[in-house]
Short mmCIF file of C-alpha atoms and ligand atoms in Angstrom, two decimals:
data_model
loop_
_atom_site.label_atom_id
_atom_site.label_comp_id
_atom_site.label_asym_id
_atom_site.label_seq_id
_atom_site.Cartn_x
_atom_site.Cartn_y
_atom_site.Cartn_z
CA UNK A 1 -18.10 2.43 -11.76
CA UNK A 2 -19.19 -1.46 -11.29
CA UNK A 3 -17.25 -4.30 -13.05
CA UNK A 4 -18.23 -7.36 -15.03
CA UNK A 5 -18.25 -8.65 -11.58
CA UNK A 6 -20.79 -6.37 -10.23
CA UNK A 7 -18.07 -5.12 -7.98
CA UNK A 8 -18.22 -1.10 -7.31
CA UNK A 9 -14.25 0.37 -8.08
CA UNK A 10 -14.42 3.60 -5.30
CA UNK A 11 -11.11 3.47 -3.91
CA UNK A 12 -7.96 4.95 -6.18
CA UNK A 13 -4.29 3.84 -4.85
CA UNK A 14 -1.95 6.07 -6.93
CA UNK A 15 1.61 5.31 -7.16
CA UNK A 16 3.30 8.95 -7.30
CA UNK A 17 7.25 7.36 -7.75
CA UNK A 18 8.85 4.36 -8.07
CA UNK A 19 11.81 5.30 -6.36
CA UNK A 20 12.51 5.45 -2.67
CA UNK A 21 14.87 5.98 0.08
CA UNK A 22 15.10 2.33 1.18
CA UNK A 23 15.44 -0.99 -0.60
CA UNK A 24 13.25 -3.40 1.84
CA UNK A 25 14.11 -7.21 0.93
CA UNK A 26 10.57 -8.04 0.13
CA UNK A 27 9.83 -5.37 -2.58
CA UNK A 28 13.06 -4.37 -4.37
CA UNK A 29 16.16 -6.16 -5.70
CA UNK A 30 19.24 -4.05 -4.09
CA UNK A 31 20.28 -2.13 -7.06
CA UNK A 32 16.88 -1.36 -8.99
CA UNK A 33 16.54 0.27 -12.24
CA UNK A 34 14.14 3.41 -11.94
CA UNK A 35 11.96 4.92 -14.61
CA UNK A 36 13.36 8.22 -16.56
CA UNK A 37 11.91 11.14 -15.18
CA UNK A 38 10.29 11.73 -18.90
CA UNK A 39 7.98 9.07 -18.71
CA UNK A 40 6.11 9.74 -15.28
CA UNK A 41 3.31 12.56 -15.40
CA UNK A 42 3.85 15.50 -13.66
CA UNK A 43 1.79 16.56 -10.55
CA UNK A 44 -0.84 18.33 -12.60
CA UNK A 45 -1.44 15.54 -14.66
CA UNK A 46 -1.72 13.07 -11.41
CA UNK A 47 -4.16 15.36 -10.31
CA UNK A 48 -6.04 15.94 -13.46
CA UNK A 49 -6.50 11.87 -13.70
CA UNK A 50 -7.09 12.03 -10.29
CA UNK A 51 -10.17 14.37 -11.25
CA UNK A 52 -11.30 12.21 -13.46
CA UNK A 53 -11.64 9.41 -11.28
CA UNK A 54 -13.45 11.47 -8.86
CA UNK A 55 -16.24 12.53 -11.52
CA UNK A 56 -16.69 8.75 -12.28
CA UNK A 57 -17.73 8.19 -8.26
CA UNK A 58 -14.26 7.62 -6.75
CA UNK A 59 -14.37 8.62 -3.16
CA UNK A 60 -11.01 7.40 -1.33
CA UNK A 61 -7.80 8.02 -3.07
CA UNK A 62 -4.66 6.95 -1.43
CA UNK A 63 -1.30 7.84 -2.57
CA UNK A 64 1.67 5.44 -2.34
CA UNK A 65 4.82 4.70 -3.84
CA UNK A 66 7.66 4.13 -3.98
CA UNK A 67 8.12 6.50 -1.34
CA UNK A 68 5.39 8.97 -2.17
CA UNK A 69 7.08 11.65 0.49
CA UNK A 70 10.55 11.08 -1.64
CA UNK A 71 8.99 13.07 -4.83
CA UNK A 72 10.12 16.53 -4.65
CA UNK A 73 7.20 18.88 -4.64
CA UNK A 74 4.26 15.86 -3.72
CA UNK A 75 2.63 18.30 -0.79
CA UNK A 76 1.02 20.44 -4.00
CA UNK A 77 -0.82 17.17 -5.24
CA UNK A 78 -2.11 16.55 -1.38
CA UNK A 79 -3.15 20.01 -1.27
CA UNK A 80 -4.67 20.36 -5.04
CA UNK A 81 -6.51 16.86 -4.18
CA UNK A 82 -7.11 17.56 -0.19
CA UNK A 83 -9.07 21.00 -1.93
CA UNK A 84 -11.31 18.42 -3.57
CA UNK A 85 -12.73 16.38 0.03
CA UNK A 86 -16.21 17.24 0.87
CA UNK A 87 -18.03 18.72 -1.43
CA UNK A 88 -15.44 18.26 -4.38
CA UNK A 89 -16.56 14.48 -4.26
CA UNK A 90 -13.82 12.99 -2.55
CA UNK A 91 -14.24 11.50 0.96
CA UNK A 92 -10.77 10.58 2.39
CA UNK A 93 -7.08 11.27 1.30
CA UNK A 94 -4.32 9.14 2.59
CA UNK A 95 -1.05 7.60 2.07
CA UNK A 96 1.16 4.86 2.91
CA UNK A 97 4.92 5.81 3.39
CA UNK A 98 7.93 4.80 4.96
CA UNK A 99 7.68 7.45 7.78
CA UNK A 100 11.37 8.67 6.78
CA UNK A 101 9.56 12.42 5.74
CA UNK A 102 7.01 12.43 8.58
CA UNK A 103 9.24 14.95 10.51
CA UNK A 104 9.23 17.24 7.85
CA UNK A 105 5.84 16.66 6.38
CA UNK A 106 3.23 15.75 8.92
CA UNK A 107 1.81 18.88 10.04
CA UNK A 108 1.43 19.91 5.91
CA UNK A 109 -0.39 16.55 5.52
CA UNK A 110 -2.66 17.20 8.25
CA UNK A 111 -3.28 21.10 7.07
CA UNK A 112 -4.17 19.32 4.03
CA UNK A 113 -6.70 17.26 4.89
CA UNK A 114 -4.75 14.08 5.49
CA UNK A 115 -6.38 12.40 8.37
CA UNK A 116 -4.83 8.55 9.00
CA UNK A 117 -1.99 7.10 7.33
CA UNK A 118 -0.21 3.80 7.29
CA UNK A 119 3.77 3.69 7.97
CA UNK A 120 4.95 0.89 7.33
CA UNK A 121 7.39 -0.69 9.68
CA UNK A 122 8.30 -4.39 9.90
CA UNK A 123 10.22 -4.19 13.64
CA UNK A 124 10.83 -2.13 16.34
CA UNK A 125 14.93 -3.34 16.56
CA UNK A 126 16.97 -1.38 15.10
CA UNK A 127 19.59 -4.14 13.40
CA UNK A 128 16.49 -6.22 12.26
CA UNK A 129 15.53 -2.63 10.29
CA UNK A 130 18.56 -2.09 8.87
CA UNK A 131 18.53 -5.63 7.62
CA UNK A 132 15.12 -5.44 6.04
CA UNK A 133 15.82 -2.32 4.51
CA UNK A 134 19.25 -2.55 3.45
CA UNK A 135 20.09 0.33 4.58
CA UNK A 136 17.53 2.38 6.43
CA UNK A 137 17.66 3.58 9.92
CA UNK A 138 14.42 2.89 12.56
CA UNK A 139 15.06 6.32 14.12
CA UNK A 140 13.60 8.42 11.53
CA UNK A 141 10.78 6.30 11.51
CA UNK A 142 9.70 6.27 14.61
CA UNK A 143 10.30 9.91 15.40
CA UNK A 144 7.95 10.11 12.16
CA UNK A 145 5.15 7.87 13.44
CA UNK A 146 5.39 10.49 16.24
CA UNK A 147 5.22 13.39 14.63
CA UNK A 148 2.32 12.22 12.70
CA UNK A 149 0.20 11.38 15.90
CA UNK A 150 1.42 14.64 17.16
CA UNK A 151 0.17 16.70 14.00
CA UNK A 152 -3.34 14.52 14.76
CA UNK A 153 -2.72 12.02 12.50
CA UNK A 154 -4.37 8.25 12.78
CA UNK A 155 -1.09 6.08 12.18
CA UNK A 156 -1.66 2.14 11.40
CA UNK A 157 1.45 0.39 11.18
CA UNK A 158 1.83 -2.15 8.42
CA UNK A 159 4.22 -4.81 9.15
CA UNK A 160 4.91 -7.55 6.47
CA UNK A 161 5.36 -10.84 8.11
CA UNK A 162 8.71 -12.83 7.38
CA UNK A 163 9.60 -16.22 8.69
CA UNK A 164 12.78 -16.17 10.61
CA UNK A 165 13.52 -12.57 10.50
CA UNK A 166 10.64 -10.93 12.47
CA UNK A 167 8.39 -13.08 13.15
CA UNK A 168 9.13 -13.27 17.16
CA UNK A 169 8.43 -9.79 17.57
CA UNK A 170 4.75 -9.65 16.79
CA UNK A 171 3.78 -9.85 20.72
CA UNK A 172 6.12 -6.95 21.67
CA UNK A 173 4.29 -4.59 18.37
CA UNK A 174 1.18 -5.44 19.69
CA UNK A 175 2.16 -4.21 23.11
CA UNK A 176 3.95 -1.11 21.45
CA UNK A 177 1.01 -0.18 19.39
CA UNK A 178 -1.64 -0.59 22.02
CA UNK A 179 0.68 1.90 24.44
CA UNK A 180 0.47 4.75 21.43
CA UNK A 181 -2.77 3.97 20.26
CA UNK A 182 -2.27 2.52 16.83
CA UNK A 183 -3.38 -0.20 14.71
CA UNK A 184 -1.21 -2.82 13.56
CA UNK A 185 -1.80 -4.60 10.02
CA UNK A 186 0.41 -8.15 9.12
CA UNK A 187 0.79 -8.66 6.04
CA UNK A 188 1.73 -11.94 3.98
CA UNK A 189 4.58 -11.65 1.17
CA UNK A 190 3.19 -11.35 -2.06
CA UNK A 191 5.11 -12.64 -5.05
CA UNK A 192 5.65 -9.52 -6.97
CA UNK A 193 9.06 -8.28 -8.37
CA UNK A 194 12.47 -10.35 -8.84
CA UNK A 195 13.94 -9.07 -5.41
CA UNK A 196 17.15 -11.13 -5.35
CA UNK A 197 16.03 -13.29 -2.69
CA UNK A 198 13.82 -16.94 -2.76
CA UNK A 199 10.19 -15.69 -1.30
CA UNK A 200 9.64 -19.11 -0.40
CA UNK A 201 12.53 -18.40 2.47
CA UNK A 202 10.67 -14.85 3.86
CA UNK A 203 6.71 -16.41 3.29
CA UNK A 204 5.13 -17.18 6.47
CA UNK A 205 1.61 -17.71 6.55
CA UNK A 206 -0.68 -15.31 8.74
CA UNK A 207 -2.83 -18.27 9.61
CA UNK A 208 -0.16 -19.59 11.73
CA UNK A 209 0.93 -16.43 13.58
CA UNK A 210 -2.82 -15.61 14.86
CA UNK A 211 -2.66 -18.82 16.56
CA UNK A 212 0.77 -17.99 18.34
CA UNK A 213 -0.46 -14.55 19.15
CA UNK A 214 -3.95 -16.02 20.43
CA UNK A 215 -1.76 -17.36 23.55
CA UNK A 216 -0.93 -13.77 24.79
CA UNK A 217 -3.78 -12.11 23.91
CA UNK A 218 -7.63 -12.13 23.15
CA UNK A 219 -8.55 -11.14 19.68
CA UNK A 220 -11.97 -10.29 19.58
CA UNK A 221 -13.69 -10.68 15.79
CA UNK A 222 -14.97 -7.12 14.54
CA UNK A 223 -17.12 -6.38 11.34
CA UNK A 224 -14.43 -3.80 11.34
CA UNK A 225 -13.80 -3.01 7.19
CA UNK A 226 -11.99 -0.26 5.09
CA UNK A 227 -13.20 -2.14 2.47
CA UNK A 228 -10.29 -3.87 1.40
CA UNK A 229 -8.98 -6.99 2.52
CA UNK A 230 -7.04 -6.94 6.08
CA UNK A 231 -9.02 -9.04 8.38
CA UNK A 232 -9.46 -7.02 11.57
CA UNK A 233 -9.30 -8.13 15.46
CA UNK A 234 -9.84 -6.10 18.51
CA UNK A 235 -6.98 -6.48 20.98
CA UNK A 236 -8.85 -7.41 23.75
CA UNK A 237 -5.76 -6.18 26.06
CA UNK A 238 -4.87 -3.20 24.43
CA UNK A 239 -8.02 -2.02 22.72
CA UNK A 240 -6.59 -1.35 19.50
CA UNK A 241 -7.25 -3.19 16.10
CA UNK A 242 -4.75 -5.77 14.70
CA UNK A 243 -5.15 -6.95 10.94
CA UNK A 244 -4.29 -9.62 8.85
CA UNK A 245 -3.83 -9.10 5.01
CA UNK A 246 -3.31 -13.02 3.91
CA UNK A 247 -3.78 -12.87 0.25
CA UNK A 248 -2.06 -16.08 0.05
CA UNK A 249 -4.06 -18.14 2.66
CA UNK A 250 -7.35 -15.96 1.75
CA UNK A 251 -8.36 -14.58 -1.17
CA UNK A 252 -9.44 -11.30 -0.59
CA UNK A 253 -10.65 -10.75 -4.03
CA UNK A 254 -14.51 -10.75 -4.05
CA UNK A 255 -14.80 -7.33 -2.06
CA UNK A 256 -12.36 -5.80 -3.89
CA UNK A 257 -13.32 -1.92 -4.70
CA UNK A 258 -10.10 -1.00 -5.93
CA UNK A 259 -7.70 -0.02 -8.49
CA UNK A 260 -4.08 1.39 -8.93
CA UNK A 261 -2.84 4.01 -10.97
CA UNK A 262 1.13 4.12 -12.11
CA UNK A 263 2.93 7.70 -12.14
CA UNK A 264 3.35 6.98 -15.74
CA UNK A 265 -0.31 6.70 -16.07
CA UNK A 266 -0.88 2.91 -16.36
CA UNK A 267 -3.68 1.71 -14.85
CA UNK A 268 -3.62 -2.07 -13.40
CA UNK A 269 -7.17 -3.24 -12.54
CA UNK A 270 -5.70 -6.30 -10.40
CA UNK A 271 -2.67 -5.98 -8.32
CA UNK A 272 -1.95 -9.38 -9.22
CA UNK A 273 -2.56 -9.04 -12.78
CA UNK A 274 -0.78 -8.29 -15.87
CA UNK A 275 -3.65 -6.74 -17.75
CA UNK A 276 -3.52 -2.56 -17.76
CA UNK A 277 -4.74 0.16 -19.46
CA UNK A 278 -2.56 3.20 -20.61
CA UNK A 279 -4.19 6.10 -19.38
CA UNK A 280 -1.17 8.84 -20.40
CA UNK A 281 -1.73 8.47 -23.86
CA UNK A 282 -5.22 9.50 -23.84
CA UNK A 283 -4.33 12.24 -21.20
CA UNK A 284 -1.78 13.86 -23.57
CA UNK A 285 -3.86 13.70 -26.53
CA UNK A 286 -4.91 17.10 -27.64
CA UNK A 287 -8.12 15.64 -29.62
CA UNK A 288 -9.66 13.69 -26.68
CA UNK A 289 -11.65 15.82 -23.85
CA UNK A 290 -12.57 14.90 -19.97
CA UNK A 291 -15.28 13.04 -21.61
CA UNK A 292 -13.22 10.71 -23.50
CA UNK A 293 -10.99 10.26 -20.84
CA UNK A 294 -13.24 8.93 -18.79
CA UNK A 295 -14.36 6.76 -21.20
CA UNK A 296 -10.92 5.14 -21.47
CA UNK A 297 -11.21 4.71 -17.92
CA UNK A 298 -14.59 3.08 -17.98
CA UNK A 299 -13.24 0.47 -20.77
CA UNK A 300 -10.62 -0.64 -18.66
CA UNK A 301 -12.83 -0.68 -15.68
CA UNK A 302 -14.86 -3.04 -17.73
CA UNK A 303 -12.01 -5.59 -18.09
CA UNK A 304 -10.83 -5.82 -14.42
CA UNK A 305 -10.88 -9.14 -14.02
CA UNK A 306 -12.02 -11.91 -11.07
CA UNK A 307 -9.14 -12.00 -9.26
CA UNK A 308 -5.58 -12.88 -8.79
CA UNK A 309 -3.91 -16.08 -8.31
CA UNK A 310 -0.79 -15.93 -6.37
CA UNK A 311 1.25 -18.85 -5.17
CA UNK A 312 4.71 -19.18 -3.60
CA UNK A 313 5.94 -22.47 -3.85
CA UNK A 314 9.13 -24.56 -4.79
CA UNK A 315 8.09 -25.43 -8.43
CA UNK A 316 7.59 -21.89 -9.57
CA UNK A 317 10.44 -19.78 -9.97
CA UNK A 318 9.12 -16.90 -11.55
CA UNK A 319 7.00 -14.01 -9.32
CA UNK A 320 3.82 -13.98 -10.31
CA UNK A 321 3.81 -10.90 -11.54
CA UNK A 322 6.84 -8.88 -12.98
CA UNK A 323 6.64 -5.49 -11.59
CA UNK A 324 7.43 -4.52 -8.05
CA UNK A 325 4.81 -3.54 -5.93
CA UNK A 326 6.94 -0.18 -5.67
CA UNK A 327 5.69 0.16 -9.87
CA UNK A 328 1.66 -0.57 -8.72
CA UNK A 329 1.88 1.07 -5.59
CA UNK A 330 1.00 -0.98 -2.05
N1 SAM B 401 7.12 3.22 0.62
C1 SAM B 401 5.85 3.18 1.24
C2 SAM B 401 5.83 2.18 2.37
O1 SAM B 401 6.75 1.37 2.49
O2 SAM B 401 4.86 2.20 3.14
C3 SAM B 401 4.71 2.91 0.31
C4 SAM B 401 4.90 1.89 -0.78
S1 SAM B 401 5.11 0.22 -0.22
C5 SAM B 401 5.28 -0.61 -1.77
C6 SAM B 401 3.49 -0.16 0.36
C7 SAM B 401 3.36 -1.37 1.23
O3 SAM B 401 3.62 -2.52 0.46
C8 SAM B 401 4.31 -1.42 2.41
O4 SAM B 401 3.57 -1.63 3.60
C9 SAM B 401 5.18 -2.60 2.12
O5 SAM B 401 5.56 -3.23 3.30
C10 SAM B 401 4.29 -3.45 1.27
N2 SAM B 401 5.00 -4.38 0.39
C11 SAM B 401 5.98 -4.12 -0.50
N3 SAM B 401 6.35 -5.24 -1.18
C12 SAM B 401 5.56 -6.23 -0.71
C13 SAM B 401 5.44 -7.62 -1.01
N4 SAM B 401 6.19 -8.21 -1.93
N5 SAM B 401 4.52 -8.33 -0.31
C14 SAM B 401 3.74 -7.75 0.63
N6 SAM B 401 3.80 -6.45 0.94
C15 SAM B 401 4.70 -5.69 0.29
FE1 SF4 B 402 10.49 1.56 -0.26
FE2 SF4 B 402 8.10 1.05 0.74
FE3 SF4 B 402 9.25 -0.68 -0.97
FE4 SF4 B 402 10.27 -0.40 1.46
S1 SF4 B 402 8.21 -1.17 0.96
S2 SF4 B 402 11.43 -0.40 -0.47
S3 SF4 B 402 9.92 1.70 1.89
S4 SF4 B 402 8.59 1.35 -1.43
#
């Protein structure tokens, strides 16, 4: 699949929920409104559009959330899409979560061909966790990020960068992740969702921490890609990677290979975008075959457009896009 920008769309991000176990201050308001359980596909369907992707040359499928370990049953749609790696077309399966599940769920991730994931975690203190997350606990985190590396797991943890409330504990994450051999990835607040806070308070600019971190340690530039936009480093100290996602300061948009899928089947071609296609109603009509189904994918494929334009500042009140990122999937 190449867009009107010549761009080729390989990597699938598929929301599987919208809900979740936490509320983090960046991506939900406190008391969020979640979709009926009518309108999201089932698990077959996910994996049937899933399918369909994969015969139009998608190779990397990640699923997200929400908290994609939160939806009851979600192990059968890693194992129905793990069955397609290799030879089934697909070339890597992974998933950003929470870590909350990782106890229960690592090992079955791994046995299904899950090999790295991102957890996201913003601190390593437990009262600055609780804060972010309203009400979450770091313990079940961090006993997950552990149980992942023990199933053999690659674990990157994605930290989103927010003035005032963790941004003096970036040295001491460094530190932490080169001792357990992970990768660390910052990452800017992006404007999405009304969250019940001002994002001009919690944006700090990426730009600005790399130059406080460069005082403690050496970041070596790497060519280092996953083809989408974090900016990667090589701790010279600890020898593990460290990268920036500053869609704010950068645009990342010219290599982008991606698109995201809604569990109700919505398709946004631009993360930052308002444009979609709806992708349910031509998977639950009886007259329309694989073929046309991928058709409606290639038509919407064919209107992703340049890029997106965030901004955070004082003049605009509004987010510059509606949904959460918990609706499009991080
Ligand atoms: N619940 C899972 C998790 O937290 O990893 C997966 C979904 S979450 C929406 C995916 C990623 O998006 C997380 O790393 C989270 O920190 C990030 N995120 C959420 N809202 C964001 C925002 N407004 N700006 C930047 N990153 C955000
Ligand atoms: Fe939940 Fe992930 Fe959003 Fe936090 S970032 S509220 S864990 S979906």
């Amino acid at each position: 699949m190449i867009d009107p920008f010549g761009r080729r769309v390989s990597y699938l991000r598929v929301s599987v929920t919208d809900r979740c176990d936490l509320r983090c201050v960046y991506c939900m308001a406190e008391d969020m409104t979640f979709l009926p359980k009518a309108e999201v596909l089932t698990l077959e369907e996910l994996d049937r559009l899933c399918g369909a992707f994969i015969g139009l040359g998608v190779d990397r499928i990640r699923l997200t959330g929400g908290e994609p370990l939160v939806r009851k049953n979600v192990m059968s749609l890693f194992r129905s899409l793990g069955a397609r790696l290799g030879e089934g077309g697909l070339r890597e399966l992974t998933t950003t979560t929470n870590g909350t599940q990782l106890v229960r769920m690592a090992g079955d991730l791994h046995a299904a061909g899950v090999r790295r994931i991102n957890v996201s975690m913003d601190t390593l203190d437990p009262a600055t966790f609780a804060a972010i997350t309203r009400w979450g606990k770091l313990e079940p985190t961090l006993d997950g990020i552990f149980a992942a590396k023990a199933a053999g797991l690659a674990v990157k943890i994605n930290a989103v960068a927010m003035k005032g409330v963790n941004e003096d504990e970036f040295d001491r994450m460094i530190g932490w992740c080169g001792e357990h051999g992970f990768d660390l990835c910052l990452i800017e607040t992006m404007p999405l969702g009304e969250i019940s806070a001002d994002r001009n308070d919690q944006y700090l600019p990426l730009s600005s921490v790399r130059t406080r971190l460069q005082r403690n340690w050496t970041l070596d530039e790497t060519d280092y890609s996953t083809g989408g936009p974090a900016r990667y480093f090589t701790v010279r100290e600890t020898g593990q990677r460290i990268g920036f996602i500053t869609p704010l300061t950068h645009n990342f948009c010219e290599s982008c290979n991606r698109v995201r899928l809604t569990c109700t089947g919505t398709l946004y071609m631009c993360l930052g975008q308002d444009d979609s296609a709806d992708l349910r109603r031509h998977l639950r009509d009886p007259d329309l075959d694989e073929a046309g189904l991928q058709q409606a994918i290639l038509d919407a494929i064919a209107r992703k457009p340049k890029g997106h334009d965030f901004v955070i500042d004082r003049t605009r009140r509004q987010p510059a896009v509606a949904r959460h990122m918990s609706v499009t999937g991080g």
